[in-house]
PDB file of C-alpha atoms in Angstrom:
ATOM      1  CA  LEU Q   1      19.881  22.192   9.503  1.00 75.00           C
ATOM      2  CA  MET Q   2      22.523  22.166   6.490  1.00 85.00           C
ATOM      3  CA  LEU Q   3      25.721  22.232   5.363  1.00 86.00           C
ATOM      4  CA  GLU Q   4      27.657  23.125   2.115  1.00 89.00           C
ATOM      5  CA  PHE Q   5      31.430  22.800   1.396  1.00 85.00           C
ATOM      6  CA  TYR Q   6      32.462  21.672  -2.101  1.00 87.00           C
ATOM      7  CA  GLY Q   7      29.645  21.582  -4.494  1.00 87.00           C
ATOM      8  CA  VAL Q   8      28.372  18.797  -1.250  1.00 91.00           C
ATOM      9  CA  GLN Q   9      24.796  20.082   0.285  1.00 94.00           C
ATOM     10  CA  LEU Q  10      24.661  17.978   3.430  1.00 93.00           C
ATOM     11  CA  HIS Q  11      21.441  18.017   4.947  1.00 94.00           C
ATOM     12  CA  TRP Q  12      20.522  16.448   9.043  1.00 91.00           C
ATOM     13  CA  LEU Q  13      17.408  15.127   9.003  1.00 91.00           C
ATOM     14  CA  GLY Q  14      16.948  14.357  12.795  1.00 87.00           C
ATOM     15  CA  HIS Q  15      17.935  11.327  14.690  1.00 87.00           C
ATOM     16  CA  ALA Q  16      20.474   9.875  12.497  1.00 89.00           C
ATOM     17  CA  GLY Q  17      19.050  10.241   9.381  1.00 91.00           C
ATOM     18  CA  PHE Q  18      21.039  12.681   6.458  1.00 94.00           C
ATOM     19  CA  LYS Q  19      20.376  13.589   2.931  1.00 96.00           C
ATOM     20  CA  ILE Q  20      23.338  14.649   1.108  1.00 96.00           C
ATOM     21  CA  ASN Q  21      22.959  15.831  -2.508  1.00 95.00           C
ATOM     22  CA  TYR Q  22      25.742  16.025  -5.040  1.00 92.00           C
ATOM     23  CA  ASN Q  23      26.237  16.656  -8.441  1.00 90.00           C
ATOM     24  CA  GLY Q  24      22.315  16.376  -8.619  1.00 91.00           C
ATOM     25  CA  LYS Q  25      21.763  13.695  -7.188  1.00 94.00           C
ATOM     26  CA  ASN Q  26      20.223  12.964  -3.409  1.00 97.00           C
ATOM     27  CA  ILE Q  27      20.908  10.343  -1.232  1.00 97.00           C
ATOM     28  CA  TYR Q  28      19.272   9.692   1.544  1.00 97.00           C
ATOM     29  CA  ILE Q  29      21.000   7.290   5.013  1.00 96.00           C
ATOM     30  CA  ASP Q  30      18.612   6.334   7.112  1.00 95.00           C
ATOM     31  CA  PRO Q  31      15.427   8.412   6.496  1.00 96.00           C
ATOM     32  CA  TYR Q  32      13.540   8.625   9.615  1.00 94.00           C
ATOM     33  CA  ASN Q  33      10.329  11.235  10.226  1.00 94.00           C
ATOM     34  CA  ILE Q  34      10.680  12.706   7.626  1.00 93.00           C
ATOM     35  CA  SER Q  35       8.625  15.776   5.685  1.00 88.00           C
ATOM     36  CA  ASN Q  36       6.187  14.622   3.191  1.00 84.00           C
ATOM     37  CA  GLN Q  37       7.578  17.652   1.344  1.00 81.00           C
ATOM     38  CA  THR Q  38      10.906  15.993   0.871  1.00 82.00           C
ATOM     39  CA  ASP Q  39      13.208  15.434  -2.702  1.00 93.00           C
ATOM     40  CA  LYS Q  40      12.822  11.572  -4.405  1.00 96.00           C
ATOM     41  CA  ALA Q  41      15.627   9.704  -3.428  1.00 96.00           C
ATOM     42  CA  ASP Q  42      18.297   8.414  -6.123  1.00 97.00           C
ATOM     43  CA  ILE Q  43      20.056   6.532  -3.579  1.00 97.00           C
ATOM     44  CA  ILE Q  44      19.102   5.422  -0.107  1.00 97.00           C
ATOM     45  CA  LEU Q  45      21.907   3.749   2.346  1.00 97.00           C
ATOM     46  CA  ILE Q  46      20.107   1.993   5.601  1.00 95.00           C
ATOM     47  CA  THR Q  47      22.376   0.584   8.308  1.00 92.00           C
ATOM     48  CA  HIS Q  48      20.523  -1.963   9.747  1.00 88.00           C
ATOM     49  CA  SER Q  49      17.067  -2.743  10.265  1.00 84.00           C
ATOM     50  CA  HIS Q  50      15.770  -0.762  13.343  1.00 83.00           C
ATOM     51  CA  TYR Q  51      12.401   0.608  13.207  1.00 85.00           C
ATOM     52  CA  ASP Q  52      14.199   4.138  13.431  1.00 87.00           C
ATOM     53  CA  HIS Q  53      17.280   3.028  10.843  1.00 89.00           C
ATOM     54  CA  CYS Q  54      14.949   1.465   8.401  1.00 91.00           C
ATOM     55  CA  SER Q  55      11.471   2.926   8.478  1.00 95.00           C
ATOM     56  CA  LEU Q  56       9.458   1.909   5.805  1.00 94.00           C
ATOM     57  CA  GLU Q  57       7.080   4.561   6.538  1.00 94.00           C
ATOM     58  CA  ASP Q  58      10.019   7.016   5.731  1.00 95.00           C
ATOM     59  CA  ILE Q  59      11.558   5.427   2.664  1.00 96.00           C
ATOM     60  CA  LYS Q  60       8.073   5.274   0.517  1.00 95.00           C
ATOM     61  CA  LYS Q  61       8.144   8.977   0.921  1.00 95.00           C
ATOM     62  CA  ILE Q  62      10.717   9.130  -1.239  1.00 95.00           C
ATOM     63  CA  VAL Q  63      11.431   6.079  -2.639  1.00 95.00           C
ATOM     64  CA  ARG Q  64      10.488   6.207  -6.955  1.00 93.00           C
ATOM     65  CA  GLU Q  65      10.984   3.958  -9.328  1.00 91.00           C
ATOM     66  CA  ASN Q  66      14.581   2.197 -10.057  1.00 92.00           C
ATOM     67  CA  THR Q  67      16.242   4.071  -6.913  1.00 95.00           C
ATOM     68  CA  LEU Q  68      19.227   1.798  -5.864  1.00 97.00           C
ATOM     69  CA  ILE Q  69      18.306   1.231  -2.135  1.00 97.00           C
ATOM     70  CA  ILE Q  70      21.779  -0.247  -0.208  1.00 97.00           C
ATOM     71  CA  VAL Q  71      21.022  -2.279   2.538  1.00 95.00           C
ATOM     72  CA  SER Q  72      22.670  -4.617   5.740  1.00 90.00           C
ATOM     73  CA  ALA Q  73      21.416  -7.760   5.502  1.00 90.00           C
ATOM     74  CA  ASP Q  74      18.624  -7.682   7.983  1.00 88.00           C
ATOM     75  CA  ALA Q  75      16.793  -5.408   6.677  1.00 91.00           C
ATOM     76  CA  GLN Q  76      16.013  -6.988   3.059  1.00 92.00           C
ATOM     77  CA  SER Q  77      12.851  -8.301   4.134  1.00 89.00           C
ATOM     78  CA  LYS Q  78      11.611  -4.874   4.731  1.00 91.00           C
ATOM     79  CA  ILE Q  79      12.901  -3.593   1.865  1.00 93.00           C
ATOM     80  CA  THR Q  80      11.649  -6.199  -0.679  1.00 91.00           C
ATOM     81  CA  ARG Q  81       7.950  -5.242   0.602  1.00 89.00           C
ATOM     82  CA  LEU Q  82       8.441  -1.793  -1.590  1.00 89.00           C
ATOM     83  CA  PRO Q  83       5.253  -1.212  -3.944  1.00 85.00           C
ATOM     84  CA  PHE Q  84       8.106   0.087  -6.252  1.00 83.00           C
ATOM     85  CA  LYS Q  85      10.555  -1.109  -8.905  1.00 89.00           C
ATOM     86  CA  ILE Q  86      13.874  -1.025  -6.992  1.00 92.00           C
ATOM     87  CA  ASP Q  87      17.498  -1.549  -7.304  1.00 95.00           C
ATOM     88  CA  MET Q  88      17.948  -3.020  -3.634  1.00 96.00           C
ATOM     89  CA  GLN Q  89      21.667  -4.225  -2.779  1.00 96.00           C
ATOM     90  CA  ILE Q  90      22.723  -5.930  -0.223  1.00 95.00           C
ATOM     91  CA  ILE Q  91      25.891  -5.267   1.486  1.00 94.00           C
ATOM     92  CA  GLU Q  92      28.652  -6.753   4.532  1.00 92.00           C
ATOM     93  CA  PRO Q  93      30.408  -5.185   6.562  1.00 91.00           C
ATOM     94  CA  GLU Q  94      34.385  -4.428   4.808  1.00 93.00           C
ATOM     95  CA  GLU Q  95      32.896  -4.296   1.059  1.00 95.00           C
ATOM     96  CA  GLU Q  96      33.469  -1.305  -1.025  1.00 96.00           C
ATOM     97  CA  MET Q  97      31.221  -0.250  -4.039  1.00 96.00           C
ATOM     98  CA  GLN Q  98      31.588   2.319  -6.628  1.00 96.00           C
ATOM     99  CA  ILE Q  99      28.198   4.017  -7.888  1.00 95.00           C
ATOM    100  CA  GLY Q 100      28.689   6.752 -10.528  1.00 93.00           C
ATOM    101  CA  ASN Q 101      31.551   8.337  -9.535  1.00 92.00           C
ATOM    102  CA  ILE Q 102      30.483   7.806  -5.653  1.00 94.00           C
ATOM    103  CA  LYS Q 103      32.871   5.449  -3.807  1.00 96.00           C
ATOM    104  CA  LEU Q 104      31.214   3.796  -1.421  1.00 97.00           C
ATOM    105  CA  ILE Q 105      32.707   1.521   2.164  1.00 96.00           C
ATOM    106  CA  SER Q 106      30.667  -0.317   4.270  1.00 93.00           C
ATOM    107  CA  MET Q 107      32.459  -0.198   7.972  1.00 89.00           C
ATOM    108  CA  SER Q 108      30.960  -3.012  10.464  1.00 81.00           C
ATOM    109  CA  ALA Q 109      29.409  -0.857  13.361  1.00 76.00           C
ATOM    110  CA  TYR Q 110      28.245  -1.789  16.577  1.00 65.00           C
ATOM    111  CA  ASN Q 111      28.012  -0.639  20.600  1.00 65.00           C
ATOM    112  CA  LYS Q 112      31.137  -2.466  22.482  1.00 66.00           C
ATOM    113  CA  GLU Q 113      29.408  -1.775  26.229  1.00 65.00           C
ATOM    114  CA  THR Q 114      25.647  -3.014  25.040  1.00 60.00           C
ATOM    115  CA  ASN Q 115      23.646  -5.074  23.524  1.00 65.00           C
ATOM    116  CA  PHE Q 116      21.821  -3.544  21.702  1.00 62.00           C
ATOM    117  CA  HIS Q 117      23.808  -3.415  18.609  1.00 63.00           C
ATOM    118  CA  PRO Q 118      25.752  -6.959  18.849  1.00 54.00           C
ATOM    119  CA  LYS Q 119      28.639  -7.000  16.288  1.00 58.00           C
ATOM    120  CA  GLU Q 120      27.614 -10.062  15.040  1.00 59.00           C
ATOM    121  CA  GLU Q 121      24.680  -8.801  13.728  1.00 59.00           C
ATOM    122  CA  GLY Q 122      26.546  -7.435  10.577  1.00 59.00           C
ATOM    123  CA  TRP Q 123      25.577  -3.363  10.946  1.00 75.00           C
ATOM    124  CA  LEU Q 124      27.025  -0.814   9.208  1.00 90.00           C
ATOM    125  CA  GLY Q 125      28.549   2.563   9.056  1.00 90.00           C
ATOM    126  CA  TYR Q 126      28.870   4.172   5.513  1.00 94.00           C
ATOM    127  CA  VAL Q 127      32.042   6.364   4.104  1.00 95.00           C
ATOM    128  CA  LEU Q 128      31.496   8.615   0.798  1.00 96.00           C
ATOM    129  CA  LYS Q 129      34.704   9.704  -1.528  1.00 95.00           C
ATOM    130  CA  PHE Q 130      33.480  12.193  -3.968  1.00 90.00           C
ATOM    131  CA  ASN Q 131      34.748  15.457  -5.367  1.00 80.00           C
ATOM    132  CA  GLY Q 132      37.738  14.938  -3.022  1.00 86.00           C
ATOM    133  CA  ILE Q 133      35.168  14.872  -0.268  1.00 91.00           C
ATOM    134  CA  ILE Q 134      34.790  11.964   2.714  1.00 93.00           C
ATOM    135  CA  ILE Q 135      31.828  11.396   4.812  1.00 93.00           C
ATOM    136  CA  TYR Q 136      31.364   9.056   7.832  1.00 91.00           C
ATOM    137  CA  HIS Q 137      28.270   7.952   8.500  1.00 90.00           C
ATOM    138  CA  ALA Q 138      29.106   5.636  12.138  1.00 83.00           C
ATOM    139  CA  ASP Q 139      25.387   4.900  13.937  1.00 66.00           C
ATOM    140  CA  CYS Q 140      26.686   3.013  16.492  1.00 54.00           C
ATOM    141  CA  ARG Q 141      28.814   4.695  19.310  1.00 47.00           C
ATOM    142  CA  GLU Q 142      31.484   2.295  18.262  1.00 44.00           C
ATOM    143  CA  SER Q 143      33.201   1.482  14.707  1.00 43.00           C
ATOM    144  CA  ARG Q 144      36.113  -0.611  13.299  1.00 45.00           C
ATOM    145  CA  SER Q 145      38.495   2.257  11.633  1.00 45.00           C
ATOM    146  CA  ARG Q 146      40.386   1.087   8.686  1.00 46.00           C
ATOM    147  CA  ARG Q 147      42.806   3.696   6.836  1.00 45.00           C
ATOM    148  CA  LEU Q 148      40.108   5.112   3.846  1.00 47.00           C
TER     149      LEU Q 148
END
């Protein structure tokens, strides 16, 4: 499934995974069960360490040398196992980062009614702002909102 608007292509990859193509850059969020014929990643965003959000098997399909991988603190040990020279950055909830002309904001993401995604873990949702467009990826049922 693909949606295109104002020069941004948004591809749903299944489960919680998305690929965003903007200005020639491929940005992936939580790639899982993806095809071997998928484009290489410039940026990969990982929300948390669960196998279906931080899948090394799938990340290996899209990573290349110097891919920027932004992860929650609990996922960093998985990412360090990659056999490539990558640029890994750990981000905590409520942080902002500028990546070229893309503004990235991390949001706290957790479940309120179950213990499957507890707030204490510091897991993430992401807001991306570019070209007048805002994309919000929230993996969990509840996310703390703030003014964007």
